[in-house]
Amino acid sequence: MAVTLPNNVNPELLPMIRQGLITPEKLSLLVELHEIVNRFATTLFTDEKAQEKILEEFGVLPDIITWGDYFQTEVASRYCLESEVSIRKIIDTIRFDLISAHLIFSGKPEYFKNRVRSEALVSKGIDSAFLKAEEEESIHLEILLDYFENLGLSESPLPLQDKIWYEGFQICDVAI
C-alpha cells in the first residue's frame, strides 16, 4: 500500500517515521526546516541534468532534489534521537548561518572570498587539538561561503521575515 506524505516531507523520512523515531512534533520542525532552506536557495541540490540522468538510468527521480530535501533528511538522519528542543536549536543555527552567509558575502568581491578559502585551508592544516578561536572561525566562515555559493544565496534578496528574525535573535542572544 502506497503512503502519501504531506507536502515538504521527503520520502526518505518514511522509515524513521514508521519506526517512531520522528514524532509529529519533530516532523513539524523538519517541515519548517525544509521551508526555511528552500526560501533561501535559488539552486537545486540535484540539478536538472543529474535528475534526467538518474531517471534515465534507474527509472525514477531521486528523492533529494532541493536543498530543503537535503537539509531535512540530513538533520532527520543525524539527530532523530535528539529532543525537539535540540532539533529546534539545530534548525535555528542553520537559519542563522544562512542569513549570516547572505549578509557576509553579498556583494563581496572575489578576492575576499578567495581570502576566506585560503585562511580556512591553512586552519584545516592545524591539528584540531591546537586550533585557536580564530582558526575555528575561519573554517566556519568557509562553511558559510559554501552555503552562499552552493545554495545561490546571492540570487535573491534576504527575506524580510528572516532579517527580522535574525535581528531579534541577536538581541535575545546578547541579553542572555
C-alpha atoms as one frame of an Amber mdcrd trajectory, in Angstrom:
protein
   0.000   0.000   0.000   1.458   3.351  -1.077   1.765   6.016   1.571   1.112
   9.631   0.675   3.284  12.013   2.647   2.314  15.606   3.335   3.981  18.316
   1.244   7.537  19.147   2.252   8.118  15.748   3.855  10.779  13.844   1.986
  10.029  10.141   1.400  13.467   9.312   2.834  11.958  10.105   6.260   9.292
   7.396   5.968  11.325   4.558   7.563  12.175   6.784  10.540   8.531   7.842
  10.869   7.386   4.203  10.760   9.923   3.293  13.444   8.629   6.081  15.680
  11.955   7.919  15.581  10.322  11.071  14.206   7.440  12.274  16.330   4.770
  14.581  14.896   6.488  17.478  16.694   9.861  16.630  15.147   8.219  16.200
  11.756   6.701  19.664  12.063  10.158  21.079  12.809  11.659  19.226   9.844
   8.946  20.623   7.550   9.792  24.089   8.853  13.484  23.460   8.098  12.602
  22.359   4.555  10.636  25.577   4.013  13.368  27.796   5.503  16.140  26.351
   3.364  14.083  26.405   0.163  13.133  30.029   0.865  16.848  30.895   0.660
  18.101  28.512  -2.019  17.918  29.530  -5.655  19.644  26.393  -6.907  18.803
  22.712  -6.682  20.788  20.137  -4.735  20.376  17.737  -7.676  20.368  19.792
 -10.853  18.057  19.012 -13.729  20.720  17.283 -15.827  21.595  14.958 -12.966
  17.896  14.272 -12.393  17.441  13.342 -16.052  20.462  11.047 -15.930  19.193
   9.296 -12.782  15.704   8.971 -14.263  17.135   7.503 -17.462  19.399   5.069
 -15.622  17.095   3.957 -12.785  13.598   4.876 -13.987  12.847   7.124 -11.010
  13.777  10.603  -9.875  15.958  10.966  -6.780  14.254  11.843  -3.502  16.796
  14.547  -2.691  16.245  17.296  -5.249  16.092  20.607  -3.367  18.404  21.931
  -0.702  15.422  21.745   1.643  15.254  18.000   0.911  18.952  17.656   1.674
  18.924  19.570   4.961  15.699  17.927   6.113  16.937  14.387   5.537  20.408
  15.150   6.893  19.080  16.614  10.147  16.491  13.831  10.487  19.007  11.039
   9.968  21.691  12.526  12.209  19.530  13.861  15.011  16.293  11.827  15.063
  17.086  10.625  18.578  17.546  14.160  19.883  14.790  16.061  21.684  12.512
  18.543  19.951  14.345  21.327  21.837  17.687  20.161  20.404  16.283  19.913
  16.892  14.840  23.440  17.249  18.338  24.697  18.167  19.836  22.922  15.156
  17.250  24.455  12.827  17.772  27.911  14.335  21.530  27.508  13.848  21.065
  26.571  10.187  18.745  29.541   9.656  21.173  31.860  11.455  24.052  30.575
   9.301  22.120  31.038   6.049  21.262  34.608   6.988  24.827  35.285   8.122
  26.184  33.885   4.858  23.862  36.159   2.915  24.868  39.231   4.933  28.594
  38.497   4.937  29.113  37.563   1.286  26.505  39.518  -0.696  28.272  41.988
  -2.933  31.739  40.967  -1.790  34.492  40.782  -4.417  36.088  37.502  -5.416
  39.383  38.338  -3.669  37.516  38.465  -0.335  36.061  35.012  -0.951  39.486
  33.710  -2.005  40.991  35.055   1.220  38.321  33.221   3.222  39.167  29.994
   1.376  42.929  30.495   1.889  42.604  31.168   5.611  40.339  28.141   6.035
  42.789  25.932   4.144  45.603  26.972   6.482  43.390  26.438   9.537  42.342
  22.979   8.360  46.037  22.038   8.252  46.330  22.562  12.007  45.669  19.636
  14.339  42.181  20.174  15.771  43.541  19.911  19.316  45.594  23.069  18.703
  43.032  25.201  16.868  42.533  28.688  18.258  39.236  30.549  18.081  40.427
  32.480  15.003  41.204  29.294  13.104  37.859  27.725  14.055  36.152  30.912
  12.897  37.963  30.818   9.539  36.797  27.225   8.987  33.216  28.204   9.874
  33.422  31.209   7.553  34.312  28.873   4.700  31.233  26.772   5.513  29.138
  29.933   5.252  30.800  30.753   1.933  29.960  27.249   0.692  26.325  27.828
   1.674  26.375  31.185  -0.083  27.733  29.772  -3.331  26.127  26.321  -3.441
  22.629  27.476  -2.492  22.848  30.534  -4.763  22.100  32.957  -1.929  23.257
  35.959  -3.951  20.467  35.429  -6.481  17.664  36.696  -4.257  17.313  39.295
  -1.537  17.302  38.292   2.103  13.683  37.502   3.008  12.291  40.211   5.297
  10.874  37.709   7.800  14.341  36.194   8.184  16.034  39.554   8.587  13.554
  40.441  11.343  14.080  37.041  12.994  17.871  37.449  12.786  17.843  40.897
  14.351  15.572  39.652  17.141  17.726  36.568  17.601  20.841  38.684  18.082
  19.135  40.900  20.658  17.883  37.873  22.616  21.244  36.162  22.341  23.120
  39.180  23.722  20.604  39.709  26.521  21.072  36.177  27.889
